[in-house]
PDB file of C-alpha atoms in Angstrom:
ATOM      1  CA  MET I 336     -12.272  14.890 -71.949  1.00  0.00           C
ATOM      2  CA  LYS I 337      -9.894  14.426 -69.052  1.00  0.00           C
ATOM      3  CA  ARG I 338      -6.394  15.748 -69.749  1.00  0.00           C
ATOM      4  CA  ALA I 339      -3.217  15.717 -67.687  1.00  0.00           C
ATOM      5  CA  VAL I 340       0.342  16.986 -68.034  1.00  0.00           C
ATOM      6  CA  VAL I 341       3.135  14.795 -66.653  1.00  0.00           C
ATOM      7  CA  VAL I 342       6.443  16.367 -65.617  1.00  0.00           C
ATOM      8  CA  PHE I 343       8.554  13.736 -67.315  1.00  0.00           C
ATOM      9  CA  SER I 344      12.261  12.996 -66.908  1.00  0.00           C
ATOM     10  CA  GLY I 345      12.291   9.415 -68.158  1.00  0.00           C
ATOM     11  CA  GLY I 346      13.262   8.121 -64.717  1.00  0.00           C
ATOM     12  CA  GLN I 347      11.611   5.416 -62.640  1.00  0.00           C
ATOM     13  CA  ASP I 348       9.277   7.744 -60.773  1.00  0.00           C
ATOM     14  CA  SER I 349       8.005   9.924 -63.607  1.00  0.00           C
ATOM     15  CA  THR I 350       7.621   6.921 -65.905  1.00  0.00           C
ATOM     16  CA  THR I 351       5.545   5.131 -63.286  1.00  0.00           C
ATOM     17  CA  CYS I 352       3.400   8.256 -63.042  1.00  0.00           C
ATOM     18  CA  LEU I 353       3.031   8.364 -66.831  1.00  0.00           C
ATOM     19  CA  VAL I 354       2.024   4.707 -67.040  1.00  0.00           C
ATOM     20  CA  GLN I 355      -0.675   5.289 -64.430  1.00  0.00           C
ATOM     21  CA  ALA I 356      -1.860   8.572 -65.955  1.00  0.00           C
ATOM     22  CA  LEU I 357      -2.399   6.853 -69.305  1.00  0.00           C
ATOM     23  CA  GLN I 358      -4.867   4.555 -67.546  1.00  0.00           C
ATOM     24  CA  GLN I 359      -6.672   7.360 -65.755  1.00  0.00           C
ATOM     25  CA  TYR I 360      -6.834  10.184 -68.324  1.00  0.00           C
ATOM     26  CA  ASP I 361      -8.127  10.403 -71.886  1.00  0.00           C
ATOM     27  CA  GLU I 362      -5.207  12.540 -73.031  1.00  0.00           C
ATOM     28  CA  VAL I 363      -1.756  12.797 -71.485  1.00  0.00           C
ATOM     29  CA  HIS I 364       0.918  15.332 -72.386  1.00  0.00           C
ATOM     30  CA  CYS I 365       4.540  15.023 -71.264  1.00  0.00           C
ATOM     31  CA  VAL I 366       6.832  17.950 -70.512  1.00  0.00           C
ATOM     32  CA  THR I 367      10.581  17.402 -70.214  1.00  0.00           C
ATOM     33  CA  PHE I 368      12.957  20.165 -69.188  1.00  0.00           C
ATOM     34  CA  ASP I 369      16.365  20.791 -70.685  1.00  0.00           C
ATOM     35  CA  TYR I 370      18.094  22.619 -67.861  1.00  0.00           C
ATOM     36  CA  GLY I 371      21.646  21.849 -68.932  1.00  0.00           C
ATOM     37  CA  GLN I 372      21.626  18.721 -66.821  1.00  0.00           C
ATOM     38  CA  ARG I 373      24.758  16.660 -66.527  1.00  0.00           C
ATOM     39  CA  HIS I 374      23.531  13.913 -68.841  1.00  0.00           C
ATOM     40  CA  ARG I 375      21.679  14.662 -72.097  1.00  0.00           C
ATOM     41  CA  GLU I 376      20.743  10.984 -72.197  1.00  0.00           C
ATOM     42  CA  GLU I 377      17.896  11.845 -69.821  1.00  0.00           C
ATOM     43  CA  ILE I 378      16.142  13.882 -72.527  1.00  0.00           C
ATOM     44  CA  ILE I 379      16.659  11.154 -75.133  1.00  0.00           C
ATOM     45  CA  VAL I 380      15.211   8.496 -72.833  1.00  0.00           C
ATOM     46  CA  ALA I 381      12.210  10.679 -72.017  1.00  0.00           C
ATOM     47  CA  ALA I 382      11.442  11.211 -75.702  1.00  0.00           C
ATOM     48  CA  GLU I 383      11.720   7.492 -76.460  1.00  0.00           C
ATOM     49  CA  LEU I 384       9.459   6.483 -73.573  1.00  0.00           C
ATOM     50  CA  ALA I 385       6.818   9.175 -74.173  1.00  0.00           C
ATOM     51  CA  ASN I 386       6.521   7.967 -77.758  1.00  0.00           C
ATOM     52  CA  LYS I 387       6.568   4.282 -76.863  1.00  0.00           C
ATOM     53  CA  LEU I 388       3.963   4.568 -74.117  1.00  0.00           C
ATOM     54  CA  GLY I 389       1.575   6.693 -76.155  1.00  0.00           C
ATOM     55  CA  ALA I 390       1.581  10.207 -74.735  1.00  0.00           C
ATOM     56  CA  VAL I 391      -0.392  12.488 -77.056  1.00  0.00           C
ATOM     57  CA  ALA I 392       2.447  15.017 -77.042  1.00  0.00           C
ATOM     58  CA  HIS I 393       5.961  15.371 -75.688  1.00  0.00           C
ATOM     59  CA  LYS I 394       7.332  18.872 -75.281  1.00  0.00           C
ATOM     60  CA  VAL I 395      10.959  19.587 -74.388  1.00  0.00           C
ATOM     61  CA  LEU I 396      11.346  23.056 -72.880  1.00  0.00           C
ATOM     62  CA  ASP I 397      14.655  24.906 -72.847  1.00  0.00           C
ATOM     63  CA  VAL I 398      15.229  26.211 -69.331  1.00  0.00           C
ATOM     64  CA  THR I 399      19.014  26.256 -69.444  1.00  0.00           C
ATOM     65  CA  LEU I 400      18.935  29.547 -67.557  1.00  0.00           C
ATOM     66  CA  LEU I 401      18.519  27.326 -64.484  1.00  0.00           C
ATOM     67  CA  ASN I 402      21.995  25.954 -65.165  1.00  0.00           C
ATOM     68  CA  GLU I 403      23.398  29.465 -64.914  1.00  0.00           C
ATOM     69  CA  LEU I 404      21.797  30.060 -61.518  1.00  0.00           C
ATOM     70  CA  ALA I 405      21.625  26.698 -59.739  1.00  0.00           C
ATOM     71  CA  ILE I 406      24.942  25.256 -58.609  1.00  0.00           C
ATOM     72  CA  SER I 407      24.683  21.490 -58.230  1.00  0.00           C
ATOM     73  CA  SER I 408      26.579  18.352 -59.169  1.00  0.00           C
ATOM     74  CA  LEU I 409      23.773  17.773 -61.684  1.00  0.00           C
ATOM     75  CA  THR I 410      24.471  21.105 -63.401  1.00  0.00           C
ATOM     76  CA  ARG I 411      28.261  21.381 -63.024  1.00  0.00           C
ATOM     77  CA  ASP I 412      30.669  18.815 -64.451  1.00  0.00           C
ATOM     78  CA  SER I 413      33.313  20.185 -62.086  1.00  0.00           C
ATOM     79  CA  ILE I 414      31.336  18.939 -59.045  1.00  0.00           C
ATOM     80  CA  PRO I 415      31.500  15.135 -58.788  1.00  0.00           C
ATOM     81  CA  VAL I 416      28.334  13.143 -58.186  1.00  0.00           C
ATOM     82  CA  PRO I 417      28.714  11.733 -54.666  1.00  0.00           C
ATOM     83  CA  HIS I 418      28.587   8.025 -53.928  1.00  0.00           C
ATOM     84  CA  TYR I 419      25.795   6.850 -51.656  1.00  0.00           C
ATOM     85  CA  THR I 420      26.622   7.138 -47.961  1.00  0.00           C
ATOM     86  CA  PRO I 421      24.095   5.887 -45.383  1.00  0.00           C
ATOM     87  CA  ASP I 422      25.012   8.525 -42.793  1.00  0.00           C
ATOM     88  CA  ALA I 423      24.899  11.560 -45.088  1.00  0.00           C
ATOM     89  CA  SER I 424      23.402  14.696 -43.562  1.00  0.00           C
ATOM     90  CA  GLY I 425      22.322  18.048 -44.974  1.00  0.00           C
ATOM     91  CA  LEU I 426      21.347  18.785 -48.550  1.00  0.00           C
ATOM     92  CA  PRO I 427      23.280  16.650 -51.053  1.00  0.00           C
ATOM     93  CA  SER I 428      25.223  18.283 -53.878  1.00  0.00           C
ATOM     94  CA  THR I 429      22.676  16.795 -56.309  1.00  0.00           C
ATOM     95  CA  PHE I 430      20.000  19.226 -55.085  1.00  0.00           C
ATOM     96  CA  VAL I 431      19.162  21.750 -57.831  1.00  0.00           C
ATOM     97  CA  PRO I 432      17.756  24.867 -56.097  1.00  0.00           C
ATOM     98  CA  GLY I 433      14.428  25.979 -57.529  1.00  0.00           C
ATOM     99  CA  ARG I 434      14.113  23.114 -60.000  1.00  0.00           C
ATOM    100  CA  ASN I 435      10.648  21.941 -59.011  1.00  0.00           C
ATOM    101  CA  ILE I 436       9.441  25.499 -58.488  1.00  0.00           C
ATOM    102  CA  LEU I 437      10.297  26.211 -62.111  1.00  0.00           C
ATOM    103  CA  PHE I 438       9.171  22.864 -63.515  1.00  0.00           C
ATOM    104  CA  LEU I 439       5.758  22.837 -61.861  1.00  0.00           C
ATOM    105  CA  THR I 440       5.093  26.468 -62.720  1.00  0.00           C
ATOM    106  CA  LEU I 441       5.932  25.992 -66.398  1.00  0.00           C
ATOM    107  CA  ALA I 442       4.005  22.713 -66.555  1.00  0.00           C
ATOM    108  CA  SER I 443       0.998  24.587 -65.165  1.00  0.00           C
ATOM    109  CA  ILE I 444       1.246  27.193 -67.925  1.00  0.00           C
ATOM    110  CA  TYR I 445       1.335  24.371 -70.470  1.00  0.00           C
ATOM    111  CA  ALA I 446      -1.661  22.740 -68.753  1.00  0.00           C
ATOM    112  CA  TYR I 447      -3.498  26.045 -69.138  1.00  0.00           C
ATOM    113  CA  GLN I 448      -2.700  26.043 -72.851  1.00  0.00           C
ATOM    114  CA  VAL I 449      -3.921  22.483 -73.516  1.00  0.00           C
ATOM    115  CA  ASP I 450      -6.841  22.717 -71.067  1.00  0.00           C
ATOM    116  CA  ALA I 451      -5.516  20.002 -68.753  1.00  0.00           C
ATOM    117  CA  GLU I 452      -7.024  19.644 -65.305  1.00  0.00           C
ATOM    118  CA  ALA I 453      -3.962  18.114 -63.624  1.00  0.00           C
ATOM    119  CA  VAL I 454      -0.193  18.409 -63.477  1.00  0.00           C
ATOM    120  CA  ILE I 455       1.380  15.148 -62.337  1.00  0.00           C
ATOM    121  CA  THR I 456       4.831  14.899 -60.767  1.00  0.00           C
ATOM    122  CA  GLY I 457       6.714  11.953 -59.291  1.00  0.00           C
ATOM    123  CA  VAL I 458       8.077  13.722 -56.216  1.00  0.00           C
ATOM    124  CA  CYS I 459       8.086  11.710 -53.006  1.00  0.00           C
ATOM    125  CA  GLU I 460       8.558  12.575 -49.351  1.00  0.00           C
ATOM    126  CA  THR I 461       8.803   9.001 -48.041  1.00  0.00           C
ATOM    127  CA  ASP I 462      11.896   7.633 -49.809  1.00  0.00           C
ATOM    128  CA  PHE I 463      13.898  10.563 -51.142  1.00  0.00           C
ATOM    129  CA  SER I 464      17.205  12.393 -50.894  1.00  0.00           C
ATOM    130  CA  GLY I 465      16.060  15.169 -48.590  1.00  0.00           C
ATOM    131  CA  TYR I 466      15.213  17.691 -51.300  1.00  0.00           C
ATOM    132  CA  PRO I 467      12.937  20.397 -49.836  1.00  0.00           C
ATOM    133  CA  ASP I 468      11.049  20.828 -53.120  1.00  0.00           C
ATOM    134  CA  CYS I 469       9.842  17.215 -52.997  1.00  0.00           C
ATOM    135  CA  ARG I 470       7.795  17.755 -49.836  1.00  0.00           C
ATOM    136  CA  ASP I 471       4.013  17.640 -49.745  1.00  0.00           C
ATOM    137  CA  ALA I 472       3.793  21.027 -48.019  1.00  0.00           C
ATOM    138  CA  PHE I 473       5.783  22.667 -50.799  1.00  0.00           C
ATOM    139  CA  VAL I 474       3.695  21.115 -53.577  1.00  0.00           C
ATOM    140  CA  LYS I 475       0.423  22.173 -51.950  1.00  0.00           C
ATOM    141  CA  ALA I 476       1.688  25.720 -51.359  1.00  0.00           C
ATOM    142  CA  LEU I 477       2.864  26.140 -54.950  1.00  0.00           C
ATOM    143  CA  ASN I 478      -0.360  24.645 -56.281  1.00  0.00           C
ATOM    144  CA  HIS I 479      -2.328  27.273 -54.358  1.00  0.00           C
ATOM    145  CA  ALA I 480      -0.078  30.086 -55.610  1.00  0.00           C
ATOM    146  CA  VAL I 481      -0.342  28.931 -59.239  1.00  0.00           C
ATOM    147  CA  GLU I 482      -4.133  28.793 -59.075  1.00  0.00           C
ATOM    148  CA  LEU I 483      -4.232  32.299 -57.643  1.00  0.00           C
ATOM    149  CA  GLY I 484      -1.800  33.574 -60.273  1.00  0.00           C
ATOM    150  CA  MET I 485      -3.673  32.088 -63.242  1.00  0.00           C
ATOM    151  CA  ALA I 486      -7.221  32.429 -61.902  1.00  0.00           C
ATOM    152  CA  ARG I 487      -7.806  28.852 -62.985  1.00  0.00           C
ATOM    153  CA  GLN I 488      -8.001  25.549 -61.200  1.00  0.00           C
ATOM    154  CA  VAL I 489      -5.202  23.085 -61.877  1.00  0.00           C
ATOM    155  CA  ARG I 490      -4.600  20.114 -59.614  1.00  0.00           C
ATOM    156  CA  PHE I 491      -1.077  19.054 -58.722  1.00  0.00           C
ATOM    157  CA  GLU I 492      -1.088  15.284 -58.378  1.00  0.00           C
ATOM    158  CA  THR I 493       1.703  13.450 -56.552  1.00  0.00           C
ATOM    159  CA  PRO I 494       0.876   9.724 -56.854  1.00  0.00           C
ATOM    160  CA  LEU I 495       4.141   8.659 -55.212  1.00  0.00           C
ATOM    161  CA  MET I 496       4.247  11.178 -52.370  1.00  0.00           C
ATOM    162  CA  TRP I 497       3.622   8.684 -49.569  1.00  0.00           C
ATOM    163  CA  LEU I 498       4.989   5.546 -51.241  1.00  0.00           C
ATOM    164  CA  ASN I 499       8.378   4.073 -50.493  1.00  0.00           C
ATOM    165  CA  LYS I 500      10.514   2.780 -53.360  1.00  0.00           C
ATOM    166  CA  ALA I 501       9.346  -0.803 -52.901  1.00  0.00           C
ATOM    167  CA  GLU I 502       5.735   0.370 -53.242  1.00  0.00           C
ATOM    168  CA  THR I 503       6.659   2.386 -56.327  1.00  0.00           C
ATOM    169  CA  TRP I 504       7.964  -0.819 -57.900  1.00  0.00           C
ATOM    170  CA  ALA I 505       4.735  -2.530 -56.880  1.00  0.00           C
ATOM    171  CA  LEU I 506       2.777   0.246 -58.586  1.00  0.00           C
ATOM    172  CA  ALA I 507       4.749  -0.307 -61.793  1.00  0.00           C
ATOM    173  CA  ASP I 508       4.006  -4.022 -61.511  1.00  0.00           C
ATOM    174  CA  HIS I 509       0.312  -3.288 -60.922  1.00  0.00           C
ATOM    175  CA  TRP I 510       0.245  -1.534 -64.296  1.00  0.00           C
ATOM    176  CA  GLN I 511       2.227  -4.420 -65.862  1.00  0.00           C
ATOM    177  CA  SER I 512       5.227  -2.193 -66.552  1.00  0.00           C
ATOM    178  CA  LEU I 513       7.865  -3.356 -64.076  1.00  0.00           C
ATOM    179  CA  THR I 514      10.220  -4.789 -66.704  1.00  0.00           C
ATOM    180  CA  LEU I 515       9.952  -1.729 -68.937  1.00  0.00           C
ATOM    181  CA  ILE I 516      10.650   0.615 -66.045  1.00  0.00           C
ATOM    182  CA  ARG I 517      13.526  -1.475 -64.770  1.00  0.00           C
ATOM    183  CA  GLU I 518      15.244  -1.829 -68.145  1.00  0.00           C
ATOM    184  CA  GLU I 519      14.416   1.349 -70.067  1.00  0.00           C
ATOM    185  CA  THR I 520      14.253   4.228 -67.598  1.00  0.00           C
ATOM    186  CA  LEU I 521      17.150   6.390 -66.463  1.00  0.00           C
ATOM    187  CA  THR I 522      17.302   7.230 -62.763  1.00  0.00           C
ATOM    188  CA  CYS I 523      21.077   7.128 -62.300  1.00  0.00           C
ATOM    189  CA  TYR I 524      22.872  10.409 -61.526  1.00  0.00           C
ATOM    190  CA  ASN I 525      25.752   9.116 -63.666  1.00  0.00           C
ATOM    191  CA  GLY I 526      23.559   8.748 -66.736  1.00  0.00           C
ATOM    192  CA  LYS I 527      23.325   4.958 -67.033  1.00  0.00           C
ATOM    193  CA  ARG I 528      20.015   3.389 -68.044  1.00  0.00           C
ATOM    194  CA  GLY I 529      18.345   0.504 -66.286  1.00  0.00           C
ATOM    195  CA  ASP I 530      19.969  -0.572 -63.033  1.00  0.00           C
ATOM    196  CA  GLY I 531      22.455   2.291 -63.382  1.00  0.00           C
ATOM    197  CA  CYS I 532      25.904   2.685 -61.873  1.00  0.00           C
ATOM    198  CA  GLY I 533      24.997   1.108 -58.539  1.00  0.00           C
ATOM    199  CA  GLU I 534      27.016   3.726 -56.638  1.00  0.00           C
ATOM    200  CA  CYS I 535      25.027   6.979 -56.509  1.00  0.00           C
ATOM    201  CA  ALA I 536      22.184   7.699 -54.085  1.00  0.00           C
ATOM    202  CA  ALA I 537      19.523   7.421 -56.797  1.00  0.00           C
ATOM    203  CA  CYS I 538      20.719   3.952 -57.789  1.00  0.00           C
ATOM    204  CA  HIS I 539      20.889   2.869 -54.157  1.00  0.00           C
ATOM    205  CA  LEU I 540      17.297   3.893 -53.432  1.00  0.00           C
ATOM    206  CA  ARG I 541      16.074   2.255 -56.611  1.00  0.00           C
ATOM    207  CA  ALA I 542      17.942  -1.021 -56.041  1.00  0.00           C
ATOM    208  CA  ARG I 543      16.995  -1.239 -52.369  1.00  0.00           C
ATOM    209  CA  GLY I 544      13.330  -0.729 -53.200  1.00  0.00           C
ATOM    210  CA  LEU I 545      13.391  -3.370 -55.913  1.00  0.00           C
ATOM    211  CA  ALA I 546      15.063  -5.869 -53.596  1.00  0.00           C
ATOM    212  CA  GLU I 547      12.451  -5.228 -50.899  1.00  0.00           C
ATOM    213  CA  TYR I 548       9.645  -5.715 -53.399  1.00  0.00           C
ATOM    214  CA  GLN I 549      11.126  -8.904 -54.794  1.00  0.00           C
ATOM    215  CA  GLN I 550      11.635 -10.329 -51.305  1.00  0.00           C
ATOM    216  CA  ASP I 551       8.015  -9.873 -50.209  1.00  0.00           C
ATOM    217  CA  ALA I 552       5.833  -8.766 -53.111  1.00  0.00           C
ATOM    218  CA  ASP I 553       2.529  -9.708 -51.475  1.00  0.00           C
ATOM    219  CA  THR I 554       3.143  -7.587 -48.377  1.00  0.00           C
ATOM    220  CA  VAL I 555       4.363  -4.618 -50.395  1.00  0.00           C
ATOM    221  CA  LYS I 556       1.364  -4.832 -52.742  1.00  0.00           C
ATOM    222  CA  ALA I 557      -1.009  -4.969 -49.777  1.00  0.00           C
ATOM    223  CA  SER I 558       0.582  -1.796 -48.394  1.00  0.00           C
ATOM    224  CA  LEU I 559       0.354  -0.108 -51.797  1.00  0.00           C
ATOM    225  CA  TYR I 560      -3.312  -0.951 -52.190  1.00  0.00           C
ATOM    226  CA  LYS I 561      -4.094   0.267 -48.689  1.00  0.00           C
ATOM    227  CA  LYS I 562      -2.419   3.621 -49.395  1.00  0.00           C
ATOM    228  CA  THR I 563      -3.801   4.160 -52.894  1.00  0.00           C
ATOM    229  CA  GLY I 564      -7.144   2.360 -52.978  1.00  0.00           C
ATOM    230  CA  LEU I 565      -6.087   0.535 -56.155  1.00  0.00           C
ATOM    231  CA  ARG I 566      -7.130  -3.039 -56.701  1.00  0.00           C
TER     232      ARG I 566
END
């Protein structure tokens, strides 16, 4: 039996990964992390979607110690979430230091427990906010370290790594889930479901990608299929 663990936040990217994983694996587990994030709605949305889509299990892990260590606008109410600015440089205040190091490591331990062969995460290097722990080199390095540390093979899968946001929407559409992902996921840094606040960087990337896909769906789908081999 093929099993996978999806690092699941209930956002556009991780939900797209979950939808695809449910087509490719016999058993899919979801792991959501409570790290004292700014909006508890994220955890509620993740639970609702994991149940609705048919994950075999949904585990919420308490890692609020990260909140004590990682200073970010996503972990401190006193730091405002910045509006999107096209000329922003440097790491944004929404970067949570060590978040994916912790999440992927703990998801790997859970994968060990349930005998899953893969840990799936929706990180992306093509259309992202400049977070260093979303890069392909980081994911591969941590994957190698985890395998050495557990003396067991576990494959980190990053289905969105080389897709832009328009192609991610096309992938959702390929799995007949575009409407669900548009209306029921929570990507917004300000905690608003669906199309979100329209002002933060996460909402901007999401909206821009959707507009690009809607403007030329055939071209975007062709690019997606070339990159992924899907048909």
